[in-house]
Amino acid sequence: MGPDVPLLNDYKQEFFLKRFPQTLLGGPRFKLGYCAPPYIYVNQIILFLMPWVLGGVGTLLYQLGFMKDYYTAALSGGLMFVTALILQMTNLYAKQKTVTVERMQIQSTLTDEDEFEFSSCVGSETVKFIIPGKKYIINTVFHSLLAGVLCGLGTWYLLPNRITLLYSNIGGTVMIFVFGWVTICIGEYSLIINTATETATFQALDTYEITALMRPFYIFVFIAVDLAHRFAVNTPILEQTNQILHIIFLFLPFLWAMGILPPLDALFLWGMEQLLEFGLGGSPMSSNTKLLVMFLISAGTAIASYFIPSTLGVILFMTGFGFILSLNLSEIGFAFKHTMISHLASSKSKNMHRGLRIHFGWREFIFYLTVLTFALIEASLLHQFAGFSSFSKASPQAIASYILIILLIIMWILREIQRVYLFGVFRNPFYPKDVRTVTVFMEKQRRLMKVGVVRRILLTLVSPFAMIAFLSLDRSLQNLPSVSVCIGFTRIFRMVWQNTENALLDIVVVSIAQMLVFNPDLWWNRSLDTGIRLLLVGILRDRVLQFVSKLQFAIAILLTSWTEKKQRRKSTATLITLNVVFFPILLTFIAISALLSSPLLPLFTLPVFLIGFPRPVRSWPGPAGATACVCSDTVYYQQMVPSLALALQSALAAGSLGLSLPGSHYLCRFQDRLMWILVLEKGFTYCGVNIKGLELQETSCHAAEAHRVDEIFEMAFEHQEHTKILSPNHHFGHILTPCTVLPVRLYSDARNVLSGIIDSHENLKHLKDDFIKVLVWMLVQYCYKKSKTWESPGNADMNKKRSFPENQHSSAVERSRPLREEDSFSVDTIEDWTDDSDIFDLEPSGRMKDRKEPGQLGITPKVHLSIPGSVETQSQEVPQEISPEDKLYRAVVLGLPAVDKGKQQEVLPRVEFSCSYSELLSIPEEWRTAPVPSSKVNEMRQRFPEEWYHFILSQLDFFHLKEKPSNLLEDLMKDKALKDLYIHGVLSCCFGLFGLDNTVPAPSHVFRAYTGGIPWSVGLDWLTSKPELFQLALKAFRYTFKLMVDKASLGPVENFKELVNYLEEYENDWYIGLVSDLEWQQAVLQEKPYLFSLGHDPNMGIYTGRVLTLQELLVQVGKLNDEAVRGQWANLSWELLYATNDDEERYSIQAHPVLLRNLTVQAADPPLGYPVYSSELLHLPLF
C-alpha cells in the first residue's frame, strides 16, 4: 500500500463526523446522516438547556435576595432530580408501550441501521431515540439523584456574586457564568439523557454504565475545591487554586473531547498505581485485584507507622514491612497453600499440585529470614548508637553516602559492559564479537558472566544494607511522629528492596545535594526531611526519563515521516513545518504527558501529537495472558517459553538487559519467531513478565519490519569481524536497541526442496521394497509389544483351543478404538460410501461401526458359524436387555433386502503353528483377509525379505516371559505359518496403498500416500476398514519416505543393523507426519528431538521437506522504547474503540521499519491486537 492510503475510509469518515460533535456536546445528536423532523432537534436543545433553566431559577432568587445560597442550591437540585426521574419514567413507559410492536417489526436491510421512523413530537420512537434510558433500575434512580446533586452544587458553584468575589471583574463573571453552565449542561446531558461515546475509552464494553459518571465526576472535583475554599479560612493557596480551576472549568468540554481526562476505571487504577509506586515505594501490579490488595496493605502499613510511639520501633517496623512487602507475596502464598494441601492430601494429590510455578522453598525461606534479621539488627544498632549526629563531611551518614556513590558507579559500569552497545550508541569492546553459536558465545562470555555474578551480589545484598545504613543514620527520624517522615521513610525503606537500582540513584542524588548545600536556611534543608526529598527526587527522575523517551519518540516520527519514502504523504511537509513552528507547544505537550505519566498519542501515527489519558503502565484493562488468537503456530511458543523464561531470569539478574522496570518492553527474534516481552512487576529477587508470540505467517508489512529487525540484530551480533573499537550504532534512533543474546532450547526450522529425490526414478524404484521391510519391522514390533501384555506363556496354548477368529476379531476392535480416537488421520476422511454399503440400511455402515462398543458386537443380527470342537459363545454375546428398536430390527430382518456381509462373516481356517510361542507374534486374523488373488500371494512370497525377517526376529529378547526355551528364536524363524501371516499382512497393506500392479509409483502418488489422501480403491476401502492396520501402514510408509530422503542425502544403508538403527531412531526421536496433524503439536510440546513433514507447493510444482530440530540456540534480544510502544497502543485504542477504524489496510497498521508499527499493533492485547500466544504472568526469581 502507498503512503497516501486514506486514514479513514469514506464510511468511517462520515461516521466520525457524526460521532465527534455528539462527544463534544455530551450526547445530543444533531448530525444524523438522514432527514429527521425539526422537533427532534428542538427537543434535544430543550433537554440540553434544562439544567441551566432550573439552575437559573435558583440563581435569580438568590440574586434578588429571596433565598440564601444553600437554599438556592437545594431548590435547583430538587427540581433537577424530579425532572430527571420524570424523563427516565417516560422512557420506561415508551419501552413498555412499544415492546410488542418491536417483536413483530421487520427491519429493512435497505435502510440505514441508525434510521428511525418518527411519528410525533412525543411519540414512543421519539422518546426512545432522544432518551435511550438505563439498563439497570438502580442506575435510573442513582443517576437521577446524582443529576439533582450536580445541578444544585453547580448552581452554588456558578453564583455570580461568588465569581465576582474571586475575580472582581464583571466581564470575567459573565464569561465564567455562561460557559460554566454550558459545561454543567454537557455533564447533565451525558448523565441523564444520552451518554456520549468518549474519546478516552479504556474498556471495550461499558457493562455497568460507568461512562455516564465520568463527566459529572470531574465537575464534582472542581466543586469540591470551591467548597473547601468556602469553609476554610485564610488559605491563600486554596483561593489561588480555586481561581485557576474556575478558568479551567470552562475548558472541560475541550479536555473531554480530546480524550485527555481518563475514564473513571482507568483513573482509579492509574491513581492507585502512582500512589503505590511513588508514594508507598511499591511496584505496579499485573492485575487489578493484586493492585488493589497491595495498595490497601501498603497504605495500612504507612498509616500504622504513624501511631507507633517508639522511634526505634518505627524504624524496625518500616524496615521489616518494607522488606516483606517487596517480596513476591502471591507466589509465597501459592507455595504455602501448596504445602498445606500436600500435607492434607494423599501422595497422588501431592504430585498433581506440583508444578513449575513454585519457586519458594526452604532455601528461599532461610535466605529471606536471614536477610531480614540482619537488616533489622543493622537498622536498630546504627540508629541507637550513631543516629544523633548532624550531617557533615565526616559524619557517619556522609561516609555511608561515599560508599553509596562508589556502589552506584560500579554497578552502572558492570551493567553497561554486559550490553552490546554502551548507552545504545557505541559498540561495547568487551562484548563477544561475531557470536553465532551457543558454544562460541558461552566461551567468549565467560568473563561477562563473572561480572554479572558480582553485580548480582552487589545489587541483592550489598546495596540494600548500605542504603539502610544511610537511612538509619538520618536525623529526620528523631522528629517522629510526623506525617511527612512516616510517608517518606516508609516509602524509601521499602523501595530499597523493591527497586534497588532506582533507590540507590535517588539516595546518591539527595546525598550529593546535601553535601553541596549546607545552608540550613535554604528551603531544601529547612522545610523538607530526607524522606520527602527522596520522594520528590524519585518523581522527578521518573518524569525526566519519560520526557526524554517521549521526545525521542516524537523526533523519530517527525524525521521518519520524511526520510522513509513509504511514509511520505502529501501532508507531510505541512505537518513537519507546523511542528517546527510550534515546537514550544510540542515540548509543552510532551512535558504535560510526562508529568501525568500518560502516553504521547500520535494521531494515526502521524506527526500530530495529542496527550493521551493516563492509564496503568500495562496499557490494557485485562490481566496478562487472558486472551490470545490461538492457532497452529501457538505450540512453538508454548514449547520455547519455559526455556526462554530461564534465560531471561539469568539475563535480568545479571543486568545484561539494562535497567528493567515495570513497563519495559523487549523484543526477541529467532528465525521466523518474534517474542514480545513486557515487564509487569518487579521486586526483591523477582520479576513478573508476560511473553507474547507474534504470528509466523508473515504478511508484507510484517515481513518488512521483521527484515529491519534482522538487520539491526545482525549488525550488532554477527558482522563484527572488521569493526573498529567503539564503532557507532548505525541504527541509533530506532525504537529497538539490541541488548544481548540468550541461549534458549527451541526448534530450528529448516525447509528443503526435495527435487531430485522424490522425482528420482532410482529412489522410487526401491521405495516398495523398503516399504515392505519397514512394514515387516513395524508389524513384528507391534505384535511383540502386544505380547508383553499377556499374563503368561500358557496363554498361547490356551488360546489355541479357543474360537480363534472370534477372539481375534473382538480384540482387534478393542485395540483399534483408542488408536482411532488419537490418530490425526481418521478413516472418516475417506468417502463413507463403499461397495458393501446398502441404501436400505437403517444407518450408514460407517456410523454403525463408530457407534458400536466392544461389548455390543452381538446386537446386530448375524449368523454365528461354530467351528467344530469350539465352545459356543453366542449366548454370551447377546445382551440381556434389548431396546425395542433392536427387537423390531430382529423381527423384520428376514424381510429386508439381502445384504452381502460375506467379508465380515468370512472365517479362515485356524492357523497351525509349529512353535507354541508363535501366537505371541501372530497378527490379527482380520488383517489378512484382503481380497487379493493367490498369484499375488505367491509373488509376495518371492519378494518377501526373509533374511530381514529373520534378522528382526533375532533382535527380540522376550525378557517378559518367565519361562522360555533356549531355542525360542530359532523355532520362531522356522515357523512357516507365522511367516505366511506376515506375508498376508504385508500384502494387504501394499494392496491398499499401491494396488495390485507393480509399476513404480509417481511422485504425486507418493505425496498422496504420505498425506493419507490416496484416491479411492477396493484395496484402500478394505484397508481403511481396519483402522489400526491402516495407521500402521501409513506410519510405515512415512518412515519409508524419510528413509528414502536420508539414503539420498547420507548414502545407502550398508547392513540390516544400520537399517534397524534408522528405524529405532525414527521411532524414538522423530515424529514423521504432517504439520496439520494433532500429533505434530503434541510432539512439539513433548519436545521430540526431530520432526519431519512433507509439503507441496502447487504454484511452483515442487515438493518440500520441513525438519524441526530441538537444540539450544541463540535468541537475540533488544529493548524497545517504552513510550513509543505506549504511544502507538494509545492511538490503536483511540482508533479502534472510538473511531472504529478496523480497516485491515488502514494507514496506522502499515509497515514502518523504524517504529515497528505493524508488530506493535500485533502485540497489543486482544481484541485490538492479535498475538498468537500470550503467557500468563511468569514469576522469574532473580537470585
mmCIF file of N, CA, C and O in Angstrom, residues 574-640:
data_model
loop_
_atom_site.group_PDB
_atom_site.id
_atom_site.type_symbol
_atom_site.label_atom_id
_atom_site.label_comp_id
_atom_site.label_asym_id
_atom_site.label_seq_id
_atom_site.Cartn_x
_atom_site.Cartn_y
_atom_site.Cartn_z
ATOM 1 N N THR A 574 3.731 19.852 5.305
ATOM 2 C CA THR A 574 2.944 20.812 6.101
ATOM 3 C C THR A 574 2.995 20.472 7.578
ATOM 4 O O THR A 574 3.184 21.356 8.434
ATOM 5 N N LEU A 575 2.858 19.187 7.892
ATOM 6 C CA LEU A 575 2.861 18.777 9.295
ATOM 7 C C LEU A 575 4.221 19.023 9.941
ATOM 8 O O LEU A 575 4.302 19.479 11.095
ATOM 9 N N ILE A 576 5.294 18.737 9.214
ATOM 10 C CA ILE A 576 6.627 18.978 9.768
ATOM 11 C C ILE A 576 6.848 20.469 10.004
ATOM 12 O O ILE A 576 7.386 20.890 11.038
ATOM 13 N N THR A 577 6.407 21.288 9.070
ATOM 14 C CA THR A 577 6.538 22.749 9.229
ATOM 15 C C THR A 577 5.788 23.246 10.453
ATOM 16 O O THR A 577 6.301 24.057 11.241
ATOM 17 N N LEU A 578 4.567 22.760 10.629
ATOM 18 C CA LEU A 578 3.775 23.176 11.789
ATOM 19 C C LEU A 578 4.439 22.735 13.092
ATOM 20 O O LEU A 578 4.447 23.476 14.083
ATOM 21 N N ASN A 579 5.024 21.531 13.100
ATOM 22 C CA ASN A 579 5.699 21.062 14.314
ATOM 23 C C ASN A 579 6.927 21.901 14.629
ATOM 24 O O ASN A 579 7.236 22.160 15.801
ATOM 25 N N VAL A 580 7.637 22.298 13.583
ATOM 26 C CA VAL A 580 8.823 23.132 13.809
ATOM 27 C C VAL A 580 8.417 24.513 14.309
ATOM 28 O O VAL A 580 9.013 25.063 15.254
ATOM 29 N N VAL A 581 7.390 25.108 13.692
ATOM 30 C CA VAL A 581 6.941 26.441 14.095
ATOM 31 C C VAL A 581 6.404 26.433 15.522
ATOM 32 O O VAL A 581 6.694 27.328 16.324
ATOM 33 N N PHE A 582 5.631 25.411 15.841
ATOM 34 C CA PHE A 582 5.024 25.332 17.171
ATOM 35 C C PHE A 582 5.769 24.343 18.069
ATOM 36 O O PHE A 582 5.157 23.668 18.897
ATOM 37 N N PHE A 583 7.085 24.282 17.898
ATOM 38 C CA PHE A 583 7.870 23.336 18.686
ATOM 39 C C PHE A 583 7.751 23.585 20.196
ATOM 40 O O PHE A 583 7.698 22.619 20.965
ATOM 41 N N PRO A 584 7.696 24.840 20.670
ATOM 42 C CA PRO A 584 7.475 25.035 22.123
ATOM 43 C C PRO A 584 6.168 24.408 22.606
ATOM 44 O O PRO A 584 6.121 23.868 23.717
ATOM 45 N N ILE A 585 5.126 24.493 21.770
ATOM 46 C CA ILE A 585 3.859 23.863 22.164
ATOM 47 C C ILE A 585 4.010 22.349 22.196
ATOM 48 O O ILE A 585 3.478 21.660 23.083
ATOM 49 N N LEU A 586 4.753 21.790 21.229
ATOM 50 C CA LEU A 586 5.010 20.344 21.219
ATOM 51 C C LEU A 586 5.763 19.934 22.480
ATOM 52 O O LEU A 586 5.418 18.917 23.116
ATOM 53 N N LEU A 587 6.779 20.734 22.866
ATOM 54 C CA LEU A 587 7.511 20.419 24.091
ATOM 55 C C LEU A 587 6.596 20.505 25.313
ATOM 56 O O LEU A 587 6.722 19.709 26.253
ATOM 57 N N THR A 588 5.657 21.457 25.283
ATOM 58 C CA THR A 588 4.707 21.571 26.390
ATOM 59 C C THR A 588 3.818 20.331 26.471
ATOM 60 O O THR A 588 3.564 19.810 27.567
ATOM 61 N N PHE A 589 3.338 19.874 25.320
ATOM 62 C CA PHE A 589 2.527 18.653 25.296
ATOM 63 C C PHE A 589 3.308 17.466 25.842
ATOM 64 O O PHE A 589 2.780 16.659 26.629
ATOM 65 N N ILE A 590 4.568 17.349 25.425
ATOM 66 C CA ILE A 590 5.395 16.234 25.895
ATOM 67 C C ILE A 590 5.620 16.351 27.404
ATOM 68 O O ILE A 590 5.569 15.345 28.136
ATOM 69 N N ALA A 591 5.847 17.578 27.877
ATOM 70 C CA ALA A 591 6.071 17.780 29.313
ATOM 71 C C ALA A 591 4.823 17.443 30.120
ATOM 72 O O ALA A 591 4.904 16.783 31.170
ATOM 73 N N ILE A 592 3.656 17.878 29.650
ATOM 74 C CA ILE A 592 2.404 17.553 30.357
ATOM 75 C C ILE A 592 2.168 16.047 30.343
ATOM 76 O O ILE A 592 1.764 15.452 31.351
ATOM 77 N N SER A 593 2.428 15.429 29.201
ATOM 78 C CA SER A 593 2.259 13.980 29.099
ATOM 79 C C SER A 593 3.184 13.255 30.065
ATOM 80 O O SER A 593 2.779 12.291 30.725
ATOM 81 N N ALA A 594 4.443 13.720 30.165
ATOM 82 C CA ALA A 594 5.381 13.103 31.111
ATOM 83 C C ALA A 594 4.964 13.367 32.546
ATOM 84 O O ALA A 594 5.060 12.479 33.410
ATOM 85 N N LEU A 595 4.468 14.561 32.822
ATOM 86 C CA LEU A 595 4.044 14.907 34.171
ATOM 87 C C LEU A 595 2.877 14.031 34.625
ATOM 88 O O LEU A 595 2.816 13.597 35.775
ATOM 89 N N LEU A 596 1.943 13.773 33.707
ATOM 90 C CA LEU A 596 0.786 12.927 34.030
ATOM 91 C C LEU A 596 1.092 11.444 33.911
ATOM 92 O O LEU A 596 0.242 10.614 34.240
ATOM 93 N N SER A 597 2.291 11.108 33.410
ATOM 94 C CA SER A 597 2.663 9.715 33.130
ATOM 95 C C SER A 597 1.641 9.070 32.200
ATOM 96 O O SER A 597 1.215 7.932 32.382
ATOM 97 N N SER A 598 1.250 9.830 31.189
ATOM 98 C CA SER A 598 0.298 9.347 30.195
ATOM 99 C C SER A 598 1.005 9.242 28.851
ATOM 100 O O SER A 598 2.019 9.911 28.626
ATOM 101 N N PRO A 599 0.524 8.404 27.959
ATOM 102 C CA PRO A 599 1.204 8.234 26.670
ATOM 103 C C PRO A 599 1.072 9.468 25.781
ATOM 104 O O PRO A 599 0.070 10.185 25.835
ATOM 105 N N LEU A 600 2.091 9.697 24.966
ATOM 106 C CA LEU A 600 2.034 10.728 23.933
ATOM 107 C C LEU A 600 1.407 10.081 22.705
ATOM 108 O O LEU A 600 1.972 9.176 22.111
ATOM 109 N N LEU A 601 0.236 10.570 22.314
ATOM 110 C CA LEU A 601 -0.571 9.902 21.290
ATOM 111 C C LEU A 601 -0.325 10.552 19.927
ATOM 112 O O LEU A 601 -0.722 11.707 19.715
ATOM 113 N N PRO A 602 0.323 9.844 19.003
ATOM 114 C CA PRO A 602 0.452 10.358 17.633
ATOM 115 C C PRO A 602 -0.787 9.963 16.827
ATOM 116 O O PRO A 602 -1.019 8.785 16.572
ATOM 117 N N LEU A 603 -1.598 10.920 16.455
ATOM 118 C CA LEU A 603 -2.873 10.631 15.800
ATOM 119 C C LEU A 603 -2.629 9.922 14.475
ATOM 120 O O LEU A 603 -1.935 10.444 13.593
ATOM 121 N N PHE A 604 -3.170 8.727 14.335
ATOM 122 C CA PHE A 604 -2.968 7.868 13.159
ATOM 123 C C PHE A 604 -1.474 7.593 12.918
ATOM 124 O O PHE A 604 -1.072 7.289 11.793
ATOM 125 N N THR A 605 -0.667 7.727 13.969
ATOM 126 C CA THR A 605 0.801 7.610 13.916
ATOM 127 C C THR A 605 1.416 8.618 12.955
ATOM 128 O O THR A 605 2.504 8.397 12.424
ATOM 129 N N LEU A 606 0.742 9.739 12.751
ATOM 130 C CA LEU A 606 1.294 10.867 12.003
ATOM 131 C C LEU A 606 1.946 11.833 12.989
ATOM 132 O O LEU A 606 1.706 11.750 14.202
ATOM 133 N N PRO A 607 2.759 12.772 12.524
ATOM 134 C CA PRO A 607 3.336 13.770 13.432
ATOM 135 C C PRO A 607 2.306 14.798 13.892
ATOM 136 O O PRO A 607 2.493 16.012 13.749
ATOM 137 N N VAL A 608 1.194 14.307 14.402
ATOM 138 C CA VAL A 608 0.153 15.135 15.015
ATOM 139 C C VAL A 608 -0.010 14.597 16.426
ATOM 140 O O VAL A 608 -0.583 13.524 16.626
ATOM 141 N N PHE A 609 0.498 15.321 17.422
ATOM 142 C CA PHE A 609 0.638 14.769 18.769
ATOM 143 C C PHE A 609 -0.434 15.313 19.702
ATOM 144 O O PHE A 609 -0.708 16.510 19.739
ATOM 145 N N LEU A 610 -1.040 14.380 20.426
ATOM 146 C CA LEU A 610 -2.018 14.707 21.451
ATOM 147 C C LEU A 610 -1.569 14.098 22.768
ATOM 148 O O LEU A 610 -0.701 13.225 22.804
ATOM 149 N N ILE A 611 -2.189 14.552 23.841
ATOM 150 C CA ILE A 611 -1.904 13.994 25.160
ATOM 151 C C ILE A 611 -2.918 12.886 25.425
ATOM 152 O O ILE A 611 -4.120 13.148 25.515
ATOM 153 N N GLY A 612 -2.448 11.670 25.504
ATOM 154 C CA GLY A 612 -3.345 10.565 25.821
ATOM 155 C C GLY A 612 -3.757 10.607 27.282
ATOM 156 O O GLY A 612 -3.113 11.243 28.118
ATOM 157 N N PHE A 613 -4.843 9.911 27.609
ATOM 158 C CA PHE A 613 -5.284 9.926 29.005
ATOM 159 C C PHE A 613 -4.417 8.980 29.838
ATOM 160 O O PHE A 613 -3.920 7.975 29.346
ATOM 161 N N PRO A 614 -4.178 9.318 31.099
ATOM 162 C CA PRO A 614 -3.382 8.442 31.972
ATOM 163 C C PRO A 614 -4.043 7.085 32.136
ATOM 164 O O PRO A 614 -5.260 6.978 32.256
ATOM 165 N N ARG A 615 -3.218 6.057 32.153
ATOM 166 C CA ARG A 615 -3.701 4.685 32.302
ATOM 167 C C ARG A 615 -2.607 3.862 32.983
ATOM 168 O O ARG A 615 -1.452 4.300 33.054
ATOM 169 N N PRO A 616 -2.929 2.666 33.481
ATOM 170 C CA PRO A 616 -1.890 1.836 34.111
ATOM 171 C C PRO A 616 -0.758 1.538 33.130
ATOM 172 O O PRO A 616 -0.921 1.588 31.914
ATOM 173 N N VAL A 617 0.399 1.196 33.679
ATOM 174 C CA VAL A 617 1.586 1.036 32.865
ATOM 175 C C VAL A 617 1.460 -0.143 31.904
ATOM 176 O O VAL A 617 2.099 -0.170 30.851
ATOM 177 N N ARG A 618 0.606 -1.111 32.225
ATOM 178 C CA ARG A 618 0.445 -2.263 31.323
ATOM 179 C C ARG A 618 -0.449 -1.933 30.138
ATOM 180 O O ARG A 618 -0.597 -2.755 29.232
ATOM 181 N N SER A 619 -1.096 -0.758 30.128
ATOM 182 C CA SER A 619 -1.838 -0.184 29.000
ATOM 183 C C SER A 619 -3.206 -0.806 28.754
ATOM 184 O O SER A 619 -4.044 -0.196 28.100
ATOM 185 N N TRP A 620 -3.469 -2.022 29.239
ATOM 186 C CA TRP A 620 -4.731 -2.697 28.930
ATOM 187 C C TRP A 620 -5.463 -3.067 30.212
ATOM 188 O O TRP A 620 -4.833 -3.315 31.246
ATOM 189 N N PRO A 621 -6.783 -3.142 30.174
ATOM 190 C CA PRO A 621 -7.551 -3.358 31.410
ATOM 191 C C PRO A 621 -7.494 -4.775 31.947
ATOM 192 O O PRO A 621 -7.573 -4.991 33.141
ATOM 193 N N GLY A 622 -7.356 -5.762 31.068
ATOM 194 C CA GLY A 622 -7.425 -7.151 31.498
ATOM 195 C C GLY A 622 -6.117 -7.652 32.076
ATOM 196 O O GLY A 622 -5.066 -7.037 31.914
ATOM 197 N N PRO A 623 -6.152 -8.808 32.776
ATOM 198 C CA PRO A 623 -4.917 -9.402 33.303
ATOM 199 C C PRO A 623 -4.046 -9.941 32.182
ATOM 200 O O PRO A 623 -4.519 -10.225 31.081
ATOM 201 N N ALA A 624 -2.761 -10.086 32.457
ATOM 202 C CA ALA A 624 -1.816 -10.551 31.442
ATOM 203 C C ALA A 624 -2.117 -11.996 31.050
ATOM 204 O O ALA A 624 -2.416 -12.840 31.889
ATOM 205 N N GLY A 625 -2.046 -12.253 29.746
ATOM 206 C CA GLY A 625 -2.215 -13.614 29.249
ATOM 207 C C GLY A 625 -3.632 -14.126 29.251
ATOM 208 O O GLY A 625 -3.864 -15.330 29.118
ATOM 209 N N ALA A 626 -4.615 -13.220 29.412
ATOM 210 C CA ALA A 626 -6.006 -13.680 29.482
ATOM 211 C C ALA A 626 -6.499 -14.199 28.135
ATOM 212 O O ALA A 626 -7.260 -15.177 28.078
ATOM 213 N N THR A 627 -6.082 -13.585 27.035
ATOM 214 C CA THR A 627 -6.575 -13.976 25.718
ATOM 215 C C THR A 627 -5.441 -13.959 24.712
ATOM 216 O O THR A 627 -4.432 -13.274 24.886
ATOM 217 N N ALA A 628 -5.621 -14.737 23.654
ATOM 218 C CA ALA A 628 -4.690 -14.755 22.523
ATOM 219 C C ALA A 628 -5.417 -15.379 21.343
ATOM 220 O O ALA A 628 -6.405 -16.105 21.506
ATOM 221 N N CYS A 629 -4.945 -15.070 20.140
ATOM 222 C CA CYS A 629 -5.538 -15.618 18.923
ATOM 223 C C CYS A 629 -4.852 -16.948 18.612
ATOM 224 O O CYS A 629 -3.914 -17.013 17.795
ATOM 225 N N VAL A 630 -5.294 -17.996 19.289
ATOM 226 C CA VAL A 630 -4.611 -19.292 19.220
ATOM 227 C C VAL A 630 -4.753 -19.891 17.826
ATOM 228 O O VAL A 630 -5.821 -19.859 17.221
ATOM 229 N N CYS A 631 -3.638 -20.430 17.305
ATOM 230 C CA CYS A 631 -3.642 -21.113 16.010
ATOM 231 C C CYS A 631 -2.612 -22.237 16.072
ATOM 232 O O CYS A 631 -2.063 -22.555 17.134
ATOM 233 N N SER A 632 -2.340 -22.851 14.929
ATOM 234 C CA SER A 632 -1.411 -23.983 14.900
ATOM 235 C C SER A 632 0.012 -23.581 15.246
ATOM 236 O O SER A 632 0.827 -24.424 15.649
ATOM 237 N N ASP A 633 0.353 -22.305 15.085
ATOM 238 C CA ASP A 633 1.713 -21.847 15.396
ATOM 239 C C ASP A 633 1.927 -21.612 16.881
ATOM 240 O O ASP A 633 3.060 -21.398 17.318
ATOM 241 N N THR A 634 0.861 -21.629 17.663
ATOM 242 C CA THR A 634 0.974 -21.325 19.083
ATOM 243 C C THR A 634 1.891 -22.300 19.803
ATOM 244 O O THR A 634 2.601 -21.919 20.744
ATOM 245 N N VAL A 635 1.904 -23.568 19.361
ATOM 246 C CA VAL A 635 2.663 -24.589 20.096
ATOM 247 C C VAL A 635 4.154 -24.291 20.099
ATOM 248 O O VAL A 635 4.860 -24.658 21.047
ATOM 249 N N TYR A 636 4.665 -23.643 19.061
ATOM 250 C CA TYR A 636 6.100 -23.356 19.025
ATOM 251 C C TYR A 636 6.484 -22.375 20.130
ATOM 252 O O TYR A 636 7.574 -22.476 20.703
ATOM 253 N N TYR A 637 5.602 -21.426 20.427
ATOM 254 C CA TYR A 637 5.860 -20.512 21.530
ATOM 255 C C TYR A 637 5.639 -21.199 22.878
ATOM 256 O O TYR A 637 6.388 -20.958 23.832
ATOM 257 N N GLN A 638 4.623 -22.061 22.953
ATOM 258 C CA GLN A 638 4.394 -22.788 24.201
ATOM 259 C C GLN A 638 5.597 -23.635 24.566
ATOM 260 O O GLN A 638 5.967 -23.747 25.736
ATOM 261 N N GLN A 639 6.229 -24.236 23.568
ATOM 262 C CA GLN A 639 7.388 -25.088 23.830
ATOM 263 C C GLN A 639 8.586 -24.280 24.301
ATOM 264 O O GLN A 639 9.314 -24.693 25.208
ATOM 265 N N MET A 640 8.809 -23.133 23.716
ATOM 266 C CA MET A 640 10.044 -22.403 23.983
ATOM 267 C C MET A 640 9.963 -21.470 25.184
ATOM 268 O O MET A 640 10.998 -21.072 25.725
#
